[in-house]
Coordinates of C-alpha atoms in Angstrom, one line a residue:
X1 CA 68.3 108.0 -57.9
X2 CA 66.8 111.2 -56.4
X3 CA 68.3 110.7 -52.9
X4 CA 70.7 113.0 -51.0
X5 CA 74.1 111.1 -50.3
X6 CA 76.9 111.2 -47.7
X7 CA 78.6 113.8 -49.5
X8 CA 75.9 116.1 -49.3
X9 CA 75.8 115.5 -45.5
X10 CA 79.5 116.1 -45.2
X11 CA 79.5 119.2 -47.1
X12 CA 76.9 120.6 -44.5
X13 CA 79.4 119.8 -41.8
X14 CA 79.0 116.9 -39.1
X15 CA 81.7 117.8 -36.6
X16 CA 80.3 117.6 -33.2
X17 CA 77.0 116.2 -34.5
X18 CA 75.5 112.7 -33.7
X19 CA 74.9 110.7 -37.0
X20 CA 73.1 107.6 -36.6
X21 CA 74.2 105.0 -39.2
X22 CA 72.2 101.9 -40.0
X23 CA 74.7 99.3 -41.2
X24 CA 74.3 95.9 -42.1
X25 CA 76.7 93.9 -39.9
X26 CA 74.8 90.7 -40.1
X27 CA 78.0 88.5 -40.2
X28 CA 78.1 84.8 -39.9
X29 CA 79.4 83.6 -36.5
X30 CA 80.9 80.2 -35.7
X31 CA 78.4 78.5 -33.5
X32 CA 81.1 76.8 -31.3
X33 CA 83.4 79.8 -30.7
X34 CA 81.1 82.7 -31.6
X35 CA 83.9 84.2 -33.6
X36 CA 83.1 86.1 -37.1
X37 CA 83.8 83.5 -39.9
X38 CA 83.3 86.2 -42.7
X39 CA 83.8 90.0 -42.1
X40 CA 82.9 91.2 -45.5
X41 CA 79.9 93.2 -44.4
X42 CA 81.8 94.9 -41.8
X43 CA 84.4 95.9 -44.4
X44 CA 81.7 97.2 -46.6
X45 CA 80.6 100.0 -44.4
X46 CA 84.1 101.2 -43.7
X47 CA 84.2 103.9 -46.3
X48 CA 81.0 105.6 -44.8
X49 CA 82.0 105.1 -41.2
X50 CA 85.7 106.3 -41.9
X51 CA 84.5 109.6 -43.7
X52 CA 82.3 110.5 -40.8
X53 CA 84.8 109.8 -38.1
X54 CA 87.3 111.9 -40.2
X55 CA 84.9 114.7 -40.3
X56 CA 84.4 114.7 -36.5
X57 CA 81.0 113.3 -36.2
X58 CA 79.7 111.4 -33.2
X59 CA 79.0 108.1 -34.8
X60 CA 76.1 105.9 -33.6
X61 CA 76.0 102.7 -35.6
X62 CA 73.0 100.2 -35.4
X63 CA 72.4 96.8 -37.0
X64 CA 70.7 93.5 -36.6
X65 CA 72.3 90.1 -36.6
X66 CA 70.5 86.9 -37.2
X67 CA 66.8 86.3 -36.2
X68 CA 66.4 86.7 -32.6
X69 CA 62.6 86.7 -31.5
X70 CA 62.3 90.3 -30.3
X71 CA 64.4 90.0 -27.0
X72 CA 67.9 89.7 -26.0
X73 CA 69.6 86.4 -27.0
X74 CA 73.4 86.1 -26.3
X75 CA 74.1 84.0 -29.3
X76 CA 73.0 87.1 -31.5
X77 CA 75.0 89.8 -29.7
X78 CA 76.8 92.2 -31.6
X79 CA 79.7 92.4 -29.1
X80 CA 82.0 90.4 -31.4
X81 CA 81.2 92.8 -34.2
X82 CA 82.1 95.8 -32.2
X83 CA 85.6 94.4 -31.5
X84 CA 86.3 93.4 -35.2
X85 CA 84.9 96.9 -36.3
X86 CA 87.2 98.6 -33.8
X87 CA 90.2 96.6 -35.2
X88 CA 89.3 97.6 -38.8
X89 CA 88.9 101.3 -37.8
X90 CA 92.0 101.1 -35.7
X91 CA 89.9 102.9 -33.0
X92 CA 87.9 101.9 -30.0
X93 CA 84.3 101.2 -30.7
X94 CA 82.0 101.9 -27.7
X95 CA 79.6 99.0 -27.2
X96 CA 76.0 99.5 -25.8
X97 CA 74.6 96.4 -24.1
X98 CA 71.0 97.3 -25.0
X99 CA 69.4 99.1 -28.2
X100 CA 67.7 102.1 -26.7
X101 CA 67.9 101.6 -23.0
X102 CA 70.1 102.9 -20.2
X103 CA 73.4 101.6 -21.6
X104 CA 72.7 103.0 -25.1
X105 CA 71.9 106.5 -23.8
X106 CA 74.9 106.5 -21.6
X107 CA 77.2 105.2 -24.4
X108 CA 75.8 107.9 -26.9
X109 CA 76.0 110.7 -24.5
X110 CA 79.7 109.8 -23.7
X111 CA 80.8 110.0 -27.4
X112 CA 83.4 112.6 -28.2
X113 CA 83.9 114.0 -31.7
X114 CA 85.2 111.4 -34.2
X115 CA 84.2 108.5 -31.9
X116 CA 82.1 105.5 -32.7
X117 CA 79.4 103.6 -30.7
X118 CA 77.6 100.5 -31.7
X119 CA 74.3 99.6 -30.2
X120 CA 73.2 96.1 -29.5
X121 CA 71.3 94.0 -31.9
X122 CA 68.1 96.0 -33.1
X123 CA 66.1 92.9 -33.3
X124 CA 66.5 92.4 -29.4
X125 CA 63.5 94.9 -29.5
X126 CA 60.3 93.6 -31.0
X127 CA 59.6 97.2 -32.3
X128 CA 62.1 96.8 -34.8
X129 CA 60.4 94.3 -37.0
X130 CA 56.9 94.8 -35.8
X131 CA 54.2 94.9 -38.5
X132 CA 52.2 97.2 -36.3
X133 CA 53.0 100.8 -37.4
X134 CA 52.4 102.3 -33.9
X135 CA 54.8 99.9 -32.2
X136 CA 57.3 100.2 -34.9
X137 CA 57.2 104.0 -34.9
X138 CA 57.6 104.2 -31.1
X139 CA 60.8 102.3 -31.3
X140 CA 61.9 104.5 -34.3
X141 CA 61.4 107.6 -32.1
X142 CA 63.7 106.1 -29.5
X143 CA 66.4 105.3 -32.1
X144 CA 66.1 108.8 -33.9
X145 CA 66.7 110.3 -30.6
X146 CA 70.3 109.3 -30.9
X147 CA 71.0 111.3 -34.1
X148 CA 70.8 114.6 -35.6
X149 CA 71.1 112.9 -38.9
X150 CA 70.7 109.5 -40.4
X151 CA 72.7 107.5 -42.9
X152 CA 71.5 104.3 -44.4
X153 CA 74.3 102.1 -45.3
X154 CA 72.7 98.8 -44.9
X155 CA 71.7 97.6 -48.5
X156 CA 71.1 94.2 -47.3
X157 CA 68.2 95.4 -45.2
X158 CA 66.6 97.9 -47.5
X159 CA 64.0 95.3 -48.7
X160 CA 62.7 95.2 -45.1
X161 CA 59.9 97.5 -43.7
X162 CA 61.7 97.7 -40.3
X163 CA 62.0 100.6 -37.9
X164 CA 65.6 101.3 -38.5
X165 CA 65.2 101.2 -42.2
X166 CA 61.9 102.5 -43.1
X167 CA 60.7 104.8 -40.1
X168 CA 63.6 106.3 -38.8
X169 CA 64.5 108.3 -42.1
X170 CA 61.0 110.0 -41.7
X171 CA 62.1 111.5 -38.3
X172 CA 65.7 112.7 -39.2
X173 CA 67.5 114.4 -42.1
X174 CA 68.5 111.4 -44.1
X175 CA 71.1 110.3 -46.8
X176 CA 72.5 107.3 -48.6
X177 CA 75.7 105.9 -47.4
X178 CA 78.5 105.1 -49.8
X179 CA 77.6 101.5 -50.0
X180 CA 73.9 102.0 -50.6
X181 CA 74.6 104.6 -53.4
X182 CA 77.1 102.2 -55.1
X183 CA 74.7 99.1 -54.8
X184 CA 71.7 101.2 -56.4
X185 CA 74.2 102.5 -59.2
X186 CA 75.4 99.1 -60.1
X187 CA 71.9 97.4 -60.0
X188 CA 70.3 100.1 -62.1
X189 CA 72.8 99.2 -64.8
X190 CA 71.4 95.8 -64.9
X191 CA 67.7 97.0 -64.9
X192 CA 68.3 99.7 -67.5
X193 CA 70.1 98.9 -70.8
X194 CA 72.9 96.4 -70.0
X195 CA 75.6 95.8 -72.5
X196 CA 75.0 92.7 -74.4
X197 CA 75.2 89.7 -74.3
X198 CA 73.7 89.7 -70.8
X199 CA 74.3 86.5 -69.2
X200 CA 72.8 85.6 -65.8
X201 CA 73.9 82.8 -63.5
X202 CA 71.5 81.5 -61.0
X203 CA 72.1 78.9 -58.2
X204 CA 71.0 78.1 -54.7
X205 CA 68.5 75.6 -53.4
X206 CA 65.1 76.6 -54.4
X207 CA 63.4 77.6 -57.6
X208 CA 60.5 79.1 -55.5
X209 CA 63.0 81.5 -53.9
X210 CA 64.1 82.7 -57.5
X211 CA 60.9 82.4 -59.4
X212 CA 60.1 86.2 -59.3
X213 CA 63.6 87.1 -60.4
X214 CA 63.6 84.5 -63.2
X215 CA 60.2 85.8 -64.6
X216 CA 61.7 89.4 -64.4
X217 CA 64.8 88.5 -66.0
X218 CA 63.9 86.2 -68.8
X219 CA 62.7 88.8 -71.0
X220 CA 65.8 91.0 -70.7
X221 CA 68.7 88.3 -70.7
X222 CA 70.5 86.6 -73.4
X223 CA 71.3 83.5 -71.6
X224 CA 70.3 82.2 -68.2
X225 CA 72.6 79.6 -66.7
X226 CA 71.0 77.4 -63.9
X227 CA 73.0 75.5 -61.4
X228 CA 72.7 74.6 -57.6
X229 CA 70.1 72.6 -56.0
X230 CA 67.5 74.4 -58.0
X231 CA 68.5 72.8 -61.4
X232 CA 67.0 69.4 -60.3
X233 CA 63.5 70.8 -60.5
X234 CA 64.2 71.9 -63.9
X235 CA 65.7 68.6 -65.0
X236 CA 62.8 66.8 -63.5
X237 CA 60.5 69.1 -65.7
X238 CA 62.5 67.6 -68.7
X239 CA 61.5 64.1 -67.7
X240 CA 64.9 63.1 -66.0
X241 CA 65.5 60.9 -63.1
X242 CA 67.0 63.2 -60.3
X243 CA 67.3 60.5 -57.5
X244 CA 67.2 61.8 -54.0
X245 CA 68.4 65.4 -55.1
X246 CA 66.6 68.4 -53.7
X247 CA 63.4 68.8 -55.5
X248 CA 60.4 71.1 -55.3
X249 CA 57.7 68.8 -56.7
X250 CA 55.1 71.6 -56.7
X251 CA 57.3 73.6 -59.0
X252 CA 58.1 71.0 -61.7
X253 CA 55.1 72.3 -64.0
X254 CA 56.2 75.8 -63.6
X255 CA 59.8 74.9 -64.5
X256 CA 58.6 73.2 -67.6
X257 CA 56.5 76.2 -68.6
X258 CA 59.5 78.4 -68.2
X259 CA 61.7 76.1 -70.4
X260 CA 59.0 76.3 -73.1
X261 CA 58.7 80.0 -73.0
X262 CA 62.6 80.7 -72.8
X263 CA 63.4 80.0 -76.5
X264 CA 66.4 78.3 -75.7
X265 CA 67.8 81.0 -73.2
X266 CA 68.1 78.6 -70.3
X267 CA 71.0 76.6 -69.9
X268 CA 70.9 73.5 -67.6
X269 CA 73.7 71.1 -66.4
X270 CA 74.7 68.3 -68.7
X271 CA 76.5 66.4 -65.9
X272 CA 76.4 66.5 -62.1
X273 CA 78.4 65.3 -59.2
X274 CA 76.1 62.5 -57.4
X275 CA 76.7 61.3 -54.1
X276 CA 75.5 58.7 -51.8
X277 CA 74.8 61.1 -49.0
X278 CA 74.7 64.8 -48.0
X279 CA 78.2 64.5 -46.3
X280 CA 81.6 66.0 -47.0
X281 CA 83.1 62.4 -47.2
X282 CA 80.3 60.7 -49.1
X283 CA 81.2 58.5 -52.0
X284 CA 80.5 60.3 -55.2
X285 CA 81.3 60.6 -59.0
X286 CA 80.2 62.6 -62.1
X287 CA 77.2 61.4 -64.1
X288 CA 75.2 62.6 -67.0
X289 CA 72.5 65.0 -65.9
X290 CA 69.8 62.5 -67.4
X291 CA 71.4 59.6 -65.7
X292 CA 71.4 60.3 -61.9
X293 CA 71.0 56.9 -60.1
X294 CA 67.8 56.7 -58.1
X295 CA 69.6 56.3 -54.8
X296 CA 71.9 59.3 -55.2
X297 CA 71.6 63.1 -54.8
X298 CA 73.3 65.6 -56.9
X299 CA 75.5 67.9 -55.0
X300 CA 77.4 70.1 -57.7
X301 CA 77.5 70.6 -61.4
X302 CA 79.9 68.5 -63.3
X303 CA 83.0 69.6 -65.4
X304 CA 81.3 69.4 -68.8
X305 CA 78.6 71.8 -67.5
X306 CA 81.3 74.1 -66.1
X307 CA 82.8 74.1 -69.6
X308 CA 79.6 74.9 -71.3
X309 CA 78.9 77.6 -68.7
X310 CA 82.3 78.9 -69.3
X311 CA 81.8 79.1 -73.1
X312 CA 78.5 81.1 -72.6
X313 CA 80.2 83.4 -70.0
X314 CA 83.2 84.1 -72.4
X315 CA 81.0 85.9 -74.8
X316 CA 79.2 88.1 -72.2
X317 CA 79.5 91.8 -71.9
X318 CA 77.4 91.9 -68.7
X319 CA 77.2 89.3 -66.0
X320 CA 75.0 88.8 -62.9
X321 CA 75.5 85.9 -60.6
X322 CA 73.5 84.9 -57.6
X323 CA 73.8 81.6 -55.8
X324 CA 76.3 78.8 -55.7
X325 CA 76.6 75.9 -58.2
X326 CA 76.8 73.2 -55.4
X327 CA 77.5 72.7 -51.9
X328 CA 80.6 74.8 -52.0
X329 CA 81.2 74.5 -48.1
X330 CA 82.2 70.8 -48.8
X331 CA 85.6 70.7 -50.7
X332 CA 84.3 67.8 -52.8
X333 CA 81.4 69.7 -54.1
X334 CA 82.9 73.0 -54.5
X335 CA 84.6 72.7 -58.1
X336 CA 81.4 73.9 -59.9
X337 CA 81.1 77.0 -57.9
X338 CA 84.9 77.6 -58.3
X339 CA 84.9 76.9 -62.0
X340 CA 82.0 79.3 -62.8
X341 CA 83.2 81.9 -60.5
X342 CA 86.7 81.8 -62.1
X343 CA 85.1 82.0 -65.6
X344 CA 83.2 85.1 -64.6
X345 CA 86.6 86.7 -63.5
X346 CA 88.0 86.0 -66.9
X347 CA 85.4 87.7 -69.0
X348 CA 85.7 91.3 -70.3
X349 CA 82.2 91.8 -69.0
X350 CA 80.8 94.1 -66.3
X351 CA 80.3 91.5 -63.6
X352 CA 78.1 91.6 -60.4
X353 CA 78.0 89.1 -57.7
X354 CA 74.5 89.2 -56.2
X355 CA 75.3 88.9 -52.5
X356 CA 74.3 86.3 -50.0
X357 CA 75.9 82.8 -50.5
X358 CA 77.6 83.8 -53.6
X359 CA 79.6 86.5 -52.0
X360 CA 80.3 84.1 -49.3
X361 CA 81.7 81.5 -51.6
X362 CA 84.0 84.0 -53.3
X363 CA 85.6 84.7 -50.0
X364 CA 85.5 81.1 -48.8
X365 CA 87.1 79.7 -51.9
X366 CA 89.8 82.3 -51.7
X367 CA 89.0 84.1 -54.9
X368 CA 90.2 87.7 -55.6
X369 CA 87.3 90.0 -54.7
X370 CA 88.8 92.7 -56.9
X371 CA 88.5 90.6 -60.0
X372 CA 84.7 91.1 -59.9
X373 CA 83.1 94.4 -60.9
X374 CA 80.8 94.5 -57.8
X375 CA 80.1 92.2 -55.1
X376 CA 76.9 93.0 -53.5
X377 CA 76.2 92.8 -49.7
X378 CA 72.5 92.1 -50.1
X379 CA 71.3 88.9 -51.7
X380 CA 67.6 89.4 -51.1
X381 CA 67.6 93.0 -51.6
X382 CA 69.6 92.6 -54.8
X383 CA 67.1 90.0 -56.2
X384 CA 64.1 92.2 -55.2
X385 CA 65.6 95.3 -56.9
X386 CA 66.0 93.3 -60.0
X387 CA 62.4 92.1 -59.7
X388 CA 61.4 95.8 -59.9
X389 CA 59.9 95.8 -56.5
X390 CA 59.8 98.9 -54.3
X391 CA 62.3 98.6 -51.4
X392 CA 61.1 100.2 -48.3
X393 CA 64.5 101.5 -47.2
X394 CA 65.1 103.1 -50.6
X395 CA 61.7 104.6 -50.8
X396 CA 62.2 106.2 -47.3
X397 CA 65.4 107.7 -48.5
X398 CA 63.7 109.2 -51.6
X399 CA 61.0 111.0 -49.4

């Protein structure tokens, strides 16, 4: 990757200089209490922020959270994140109540060397996500005024052509942060010449969301294991009854074509946990994948499937996993995801968890994060990188 990185910037000296850091602090919040339920993305940016603080920079952090509609919305405020970030840094984080307004200017101006400020949610300003280059550029001008250098450490956002990701780097000396550098190094191992056998595990709800990455990966992988809600469209393509399970009818023919082209590479569930309803206390049992009752829906892969997937994974030298195997948030339907995740940790392979719900599942199920080779912070960005797409944030850093 022909990109300058944080070490290059630190070598030039940042003491007393304002450094604008684009982080991905888009953490899940409890809808009732507003409390952070998973601080993994905050912890992921600590190496970059810590290095800048120690070097005496005036650190200005910006991020988005959720999908507000270009205007302030209290439920998407980054204020709880500022509190948690301060706890993890063991130092106060000064919070600006707007993005580029009076509070932001005053907060940034008041920073001393080695202090950190967090601006309010970037998406409270419609210029952040605007498709109009002029409007987006005007917002980027205001953001860039807060920094003398720019660090992108928001891998989860590099696939977005947004002001803070794509346009600000054109206005400031720019480098990749520790997290972005690590993500690209890891994913490039998967797109280059991965050690074989190379096994990919895909889950999640929709085939349509993963179709491009399936098309890109099929020629490169040795086995492709498919679970989660998306497996039912593949099972339907085999002619099986899937009951009221999640189904993309318009994708059935596509799945059939993939299966016929895959030359035995694709491994589907042989049993599923079928329930009467989508509810944590719904009556359920394990049934053959070709015998789902018409009134039931599959909410997890079954134990025989876990055993089969485990056998395939045990031979692997490289593993990429993206997407849960079932509705892991409900304990009754978490065993498939847990079983596959534990199987991945027991291999001798280089293992990558592809962000998003997979990373959330690792933490929610209490699994040891250090037992995986790498846990990505960017689900969509990871998939688009593996598809071979140009990521606007990475392209901006390369310029």
